[in-house]
Short mmCIF file of C-alpha atoms in Angstrom, two decimals:
data_model
loop_
_atom_site.label_atom_id
_atom_site.label_comp_id
_atom_site.label_asym_id
_atom_site.label_seq_id
_atom_site.Cartn_x
_atom_site.Cartn_y
_atom_site.Cartn_z
CA UNK A 1 12.84 -2.83 -9.43
CA UNK A 2 11.87 -5.61 -7.03
CA UNK A 3 10.40 -8.89 -8.32
CA UNK A 4 8.42 -11.12 -5.99
CA UNK A 5 6.12 -14.13 -6.28
CA UNK A 6 3.46 -14.82 -3.68
CA UNK A 7 1.67 -18.15 -3.46
CA UNK A 8 -1.93 -17.82 -2.26
CA UNK A 9 -3.79 -21.09 -1.78
CA UNK A 10 -7.34 -20.22 -2.73
CA UNK A 11 -10.04 -22.84 -2.76
CA UNK A 12 -12.52 -22.81 -5.68
CA UNK A 13 -15.01 -19.96 -5.20
CA UNK A 14 -13.20 -18.76 -2.07
CA UNK A 15 -12.75 -15.00 -2.21
CA UNK A 16 -9.41 -13.25 -1.91
CA UNK A 17 -9.54 -9.57 -0.96
CA UNK A 18 -6.35 -8.04 -2.28
CA UNK A 19 -6.08 -4.51 -0.88
CA UNK A 20 -3.36 -1.91 -1.45
CA UNK A 21 -3.11 0.51 1.47
CA UNK A 22 -0.96 3.61 1.91
CA UNK A 23 -0.86 7.35 2.49
CA UNK A 24 -1.98 6.84 6.08
CA UNK A 25 0.23 9.51 7.74
CA UNK A 26 -0.66 7.96 11.09
CA UNK A 27 1.15 10.47 13.31
CA UNK A 28 -0.60 13.57 11.96
CA UNK A 29 -3.83 15.39 12.81
CA UNK A 30 -5.00 14.70 9.26
CA UNK A 31 -5.02 10.92 9.74
CA UNK A 32 -8.55 9.56 10.11
CA UNK A 33 -7.69 7.04 12.83
CA UNK A 34 -11.29 6.02 13.43
CA UNK A 35 -11.62 5.04 9.78
CA UNK A 36 -8.34 3.13 9.95
CA UNK A 37 -9.47 1.23 13.05
CA UNK A 38 -12.79 0.39 11.36
CA UNK A 39 -10.85 -0.93 8.38
CA UNK A 40 -8.79 -3.20 10.63
CA UNK A 41 -11.95 -4.57 12.26
CA UNK A 42 -13.54 -5.06 8.83
CA UNK A 43 -10.54 -7.12 7.63
CA UNK A 44 -10.74 -9.31 10.73
CA UNK A 45 -14.46 -9.85 10.09
CA UNK A 46 -13.80 -10.87 6.48
CA UNK A 47 -11.28 -13.48 7.59
CA UNK A 48 -13.72 -14.90 10.12
CA UNK A 49 -16.20 -15.31 7.27
CA UNK A 50 -13.70 -17.50 5.42
CA UNK A 51 -12.27 -14.96 3.02
CA UNK A 52 -8.54 -14.51 2.46
CA UNK A 53 -7.24 -10.98 3.04
CA UNK A 54 -3.88 -9.87 1.64
CA UNK A 55 -2.58 -6.31 1.94
CA UNK A 56 0.13 -4.48 0.04
CA UNK A 57 1.59 -1.40 1.72
CA UNK A 58 2.04 1.51 -0.68
CA UNK A 59 4.09 3.89 1.46
CA UNK A 60 3.69 6.97 3.67
CA UNK A 61 2.52 5.07 6.73
CA UNK A 62 3.84 7.82 9.02
CA UNK A 63 5.02 11.39 8.46
CA UNK A 64 8.76 10.77 8.27
CA UNK A 65 11.20 13.02 6.44
CA UNK A 66 10.45 13.65 2.77
CA UNK A 67 13.37 13.58 0.27
CA UNK A 68 13.54 17.38 0.25
CA UNK A 69 13.83 17.51 4.06
CA UNK A 70 16.45 14.80 4.53
CA UNK A 71 19.46 16.95 3.59
CA UNK A 72 18.45 19.50 6.25
CA UNK A 73 17.95 16.72 8.78
CA UNK A 74 21.46 15.44 8.07
CA UNK A 75 22.87 18.81 9.17
CA UNK A 76 21.15 18.76 12.57
CA UNK A 77 22.93 18.08 15.84
CA UNK A 78 23.26 14.44 16.89
CA UNK A 79 21.17 15.11 20.01
CA UNK A 80 18.35 16.46 17.81
CA UNK A 81 18.55 13.41 15.56
CA UNK A 82 18.29 11.10 18.56
CA UNK A 83 15.20 12.97 19.70
CA UNK A 84 13.64 12.36 16.29
CA UNK A 85 14.55 8.66 16.62
CA UNK A 86 12.73 8.49 19.95
CA UNK A 87 9.60 10.22 18.67
CA UNK A 88 9.45 8.12 15.50
CA UNK A 89 9.93 4.85 17.36
CA UNK A 90 7.05 5.68 19.69
CA UNK A 91 4.76 6.52 16.78
CA UNK A 92 5.81 3.34 14.95
CA UNK A 93 4.91 1.29 18.02
CA UNK A 94 1.53 3.04 18.25
CA UNK A 95 0.83 2.34 14.58
CA UNK A 96 1.94 -1.28 14.83
CA UNK A 97 -0.42 -1.78 17.77
CA UNK A 98 -3.40 -0.51 15.77
CA UNK A 99 -2.47 -2.78 12.84
CA UNK A 100 -1.64 -5.81 15.00
CA UNK A 101 -4.83 -7.81 14.23
CA UNK A 102 -4.01 -7.76 10.49
CA UNK A 103 -0.21 -7.64 10.44
CA UNK A 104 -0.16 -11.23 9.14
CA UNK A 105 -2.14 -10.11 6.07
CA UNK A 106 0.67 -7.98 4.62
CA UNK A 107 2.66 -9.31 1.68
CA UNK A 108 5.10 -6.42 1.80
CA UNK A 109 5.63 -2.71 2.37
CA UNK A 110 6.68 -0.28 -0.33
CA UNK A 111 8.39 2.92 0.73
CA UNK A 112 6.87 6.29 -0.07
CA UNK A 113 8.15 9.85 0.15
CA UNK A 114 7.87 9.97 3.94
CA UNK A 115 10.15 7.67 5.91
CA UNK A 116 12.66 8.02 8.74
CA UNK A 117 16.20 6.66 8.85
CA UNK A 118 17.32 5.82 12.38
CA UNK A 119 20.58 7.56 13.23
CA UNK A 120 21.84 5.07 15.84
CA UNK A 121 21.15 1.73 17.50
CA UNK A 122 20.29 3.33 20.84
CA UNK A 123 16.61 3.90 20.16
CA UNK A 124 15.34 1.27 17.71
CA UNK A 125 17.66 -1.54 18.82
CA UNK A 126 20.92 -3.16 17.81
CA UNK A 127 21.57 -3.07 14.10
CA UNK A 128 18.90 -0.49 13.29
CA UNK A 129 21.20 2.49 12.87
CA UNK A 130 21.03 3.48 9.21
CA UNK A 131 17.84 1.48 8.58
CA UNK A 132 14.41 2.97 7.99
CA UNK A 133 11.07 3.17 9.75
CA UNK A 134 9.45 1.25 6.87
CA UNK A 135 11.98 -1.56 7.29
CA UNK A 136 11.17 -1.58 11.02
CA UNK A 137 7.46 -1.96 10.25
CA UNK A 138 8.11 -4.77 7.76
CA UNK A 139 10.09 -6.59 10.45
CA UNK A 140 7.22 -6.19 12.93
CA UNK A 141 4.63 -7.31 10.38
CA UNK A 142 6.69 -10.29 9.24
CA UNK A 143 6.46 -9.25 5.59
CA UNK A 144 8.80 -8.18 2.78
CA UNK A 145 10.50 -4.79 2.85
CA UNK A 146 10.02 -3.54 -0.70
CA UNK A 147 12.46 -0.65 -0.93
CA UNK A 148 16.07 0.33 -1.47
CA UNK A 149 16.65 1.87 1.96
CA UNK A 150 14.84 5.20 1.98
CA UNK A 151 14.52 5.20 -1.82
CA UNK A 152 11.25 4.26 -3.47
CA UNK A 153 11.14 1.12 -5.58
CA UNK A 154 8.83 -0.38 -8.19
CA UNK A 155 7.36 -3.80 -7.40
CA UNK A 156 6.58 -6.35 -10.08
CA UNK A 157 4.76 -9.16 -8.30
CA UNK A 158 3.07 -12.35 -9.37
CA UNK A 159 0.17 -13.65 -7.30
CA UNK A 160 0.20 -17.41 -7.87
CA UNK A 161 -2.93 -19.49 -7.38
CA UNK A 162 -3.81 -23.17 -7.67
CA UNK A 163 -4.35 -24.76 -11.10
CA UNK A 164 -1.45 -22.76 -12.60
CA UNK A 165 -3.35 -19.48 -12.42
CA UNK A 166 -1.78 -16.10 -11.69
CA UNK A 167 -2.18 -12.35 -11.74
CA UNK A 168 0.72 -9.96 -12.37
CA UNK A 169 0.81 -6.75 -10.35
CA UNK A 170 2.85 -3.59 -10.90
CA UNK A 171 2.88 -1.39 -7.79
CA UNK A 172 4.64 1.76 -6.64
CA UNK A 173 4.06 4.64 -4.27
CA UNK A 174 3.80 7.10 -7.14
CA UNK A 175 4.63 10.78 -7.50
CA UNK A 176 3.15 14.06 -8.62
CA UNK A 177 -0.30 15.43 -8.05
CA UNK A 178 -3.36 15.37 -10.30
CA UNK A 179 -6.36 17.57 -9.60
CA UNK A 180 -8.88 16.22 -12.11
CA UNK A 181 -10.45 12.76 -12.33
CA UNK A 182 -9.09 12.33 -15.85
CA UNK A 183 -5.62 13.39 -14.80
CA UNK A 184 -5.54 10.87 -11.98
CA UNK A 185 -6.56 8.05 -14.32
CA UNK A 186 -4.23 9.06 -17.16
CA UNK A 187 -1.27 9.27 -14.80
CA UNK A 188 -1.80 5.62 -13.96
CA UNK A 189 -2.43 4.65 -17.58
CA UNK A 190 1.04 6.06 -18.28
CA UNK A 191 2.54 4.08 -15.40
CA UNK A 192 0.93 0.94 -16.82
CA UNK A 193 3.24 1.22 -19.83
CA UNK A 194 6.11 0.21 -17.54
CA UNK A 195 4.66 -3.32 -17.45
CA UNK A 196 2.17 -3.63 -20.33
CA UNK A 197 1.22 -7.21 -19.43
CA UNK A 198 0.46 -6.52 -15.76
CA UNK A 199 -3.16 -7.26 -14.91
CA UNK A 200 -3.25 -4.76 -12.03
CA UNK A 201 -1.30 -1.49 -11.81
CA UNK A 202 -1.31 0.29 -8.45
CA UNK A 203 -0.03 3.67 -7.33
CA UNK A 204 -0.77 6.13 -4.56
CA UNK A 205 0.69 9.47 -3.39
CA UNK A 206 -2.12 11.69 -4.73
CA UNK A 207 -4.64 10.10 -2.31
CA UNK A 208 -6.91 9.07 -5.19
CA UNK A 209 -9.15 6.07 -4.55
CA UNK A 210 -10.04 4.74 -7.96
CA UNK A 211 -10.33 1.67 -10.18
CA UNK A 212 -10.41 2.03 -13.95
CA UNK A 213 -10.48 -0.89 -16.43
CA UNK A 214 -8.02 -0.94 -19.32
CA UNK A 215 -8.84 -4.25 -20.95
CA UNK A 216 -7.41 -5.46 -24.25
CA UNK A 217 -7.25 -8.35 -26.68
CA UNK A 218 -4.86 -11.28 -26.64
CA UNK A 219 -4.36 -13.81 -29.46
CA UNK A 220 -4.40 -16.85 -27.16
CA UNK A 221 -6.69 -15.77 -24.35
CA UNK A 222 -9.12 -13.49 -26.13
CA UNK A 223 -10.07 -10.51 -23.96
CA UNK A 224 -7.78 -9.75 -21.02
CA UNK A 225 -9.06 -7.59 -18.19
CA UNK A 226 -6.68 -5.09 -16.63
CA UNK A 227 -7.13 -2.40 -13.99
CA UNK A 228 -5.31 0.75 -12.99
CA UNK A 229 -5.77 1.38 -9.29
CA UNK A 230 -5.47 4.40 -7.01
CA UNK A 231 -4.65 3.02 -3.55
CA UNK A 232 -6.60 5.67 -1.64
CA UNK A 233 -5.69 7.33 1.64
CA UNK A 234 -6.56 7.88 5.29
CA UNK A 235 -5.29 11.47 5.17
CA UNK A 236 -8.02 14.08 5.53
CA UNK A 237 -7.50 17.19 3.47
CA UNK A 238 -9.75 19.75 5.17
CA UNK A 239 -10.21 19.96 8.93
CA UNK A 240 -12.61 22.39 10.56
CA UNK A 241 -10.84 24.99 12.65
CA UNK A 242 -7.36 24.47 11.23
CA UNK A 243 -5.60 24.66 7.90
CA UNK A 244 -3.26 22.07 6.47
CA UNK A 245 -1.23 21.34 3.37
CA UNK A 246 -4.22 20.47 1.17
CA UNK A 247 -6.05 23.67 2.11
CA UNK A 248 -2.99 25.86 1.71
CA UNK A 249 -2.34 24.42 -1.76
CA UNK A 250 -6.01 24.41 -2.77
CA UNK A 251 -6.01 20.67 -3.50
CA UNK A 252 -9.18 18.82 -4.41
CA UNK A 253 -10.47 16.60 -1.55
CA UNK A 254 -10.32 12.85 -2.15
CA UNK A 255 -12.60 10.09 -0.87
CA UNK A 256 -10.91 8.30 2.01
CA UNK A 257 -10.41 4.57 2.40
CA UNK A 258 -9.09 1.83 0.14
CA UNK A 259 -9.74 0.20 -3.21
CA UNK A 260 -10.64 -3.48 -2.88
CA UNK A 261 -9.76 -6.09 -5.50
CA UNK A 262 -11.90 -9.22 -5.20
CA UNK A 263 -10.27 -12.34 -6.69
CA UNK A 264 -11.56 -15.89 -7.18
CA UNK A 265 -10.45 -18.89 -9.18
CA UNK A 266 -13.18 -20.70 -11.06
CA UNK A 267 -13.72 -23.32 -13.74
CA UNK A 268 -15.56 -22.42 -16.94
CA UNK A 269 -16.02 -24.87 -19.81
CA UNK A 270 -13.51 -27.23 -18.18
CA UNK A 271 -10.85 -24.50 -18.01
CA UNK A 272 -9.58 -22.78 -14.86
CA UNK A 273 -9.41 -19.01 -14.83
CA UNK A 274 -8.97 -16.10 -12.43
CA UNK A 275 -12.01 -13.85 -12.01
CA UNK A 276 -11.33 -10.46 -10.44
CA UNK A 277 -13.13 -7.17 -9.91
CA UNK A 278 -12.13 -3.87 -8.32
CA UNK A 279 -14.39 -1.64 -6.28
CA UNK A 280 -14.08 1.62 -4.36
#
């Protein structure tokens, strides 16, 4: 588990757009690059309007090796591995260029199932042999690398605001597939038990874009609002004229894009509070 605190200096009634983003698979035919580019432009527009935009990467930014493929990759010839290094570095640079206008918005990058471990320093640069593509992206973005090498990690983060206000966030890439709306929600309800006091619980992997409230009662604060969040995806499942993984497996299509969490600090009855809402 990784614990982080992030200070975000919000002015009263200023809006923070906290957006988890993952399952992009940028270097595949399935990636909806036009949608991704529109999202980047939209974030830039929100900042120009005075809003604060903060992004949390939820993994699978590119189509690196999955855990099941890495043992086979380890057995390949060194020359083949170097070729993979070259291809991945080029795709990473292409992805970083698209994301350049909003790189400063990222708090950190979680690692998903798909990542690439560079085999030598000759392609990615000195000191990058044995490090991952997600770590390379975090370095380019100037944000935290939220992983244990190529292993997925759970993030427990506190978003700290003025007037001693905060929101606690549990986030992970996620695992397993759910094919019904109820299954996708219940999977995240189960994950929420890892950190029962977290206000926002985020996971991806199944490409679900969702926000479901799971509020409860607290002795001191009265009602406490909580959300479970599906971080969405930019990976198209069904493409005309060609078949892919989703079609071969008969998976249910998911709405593309992101889930947006709108956060403000406000004063009610002389007490400061955090007001937040999630939308898809």
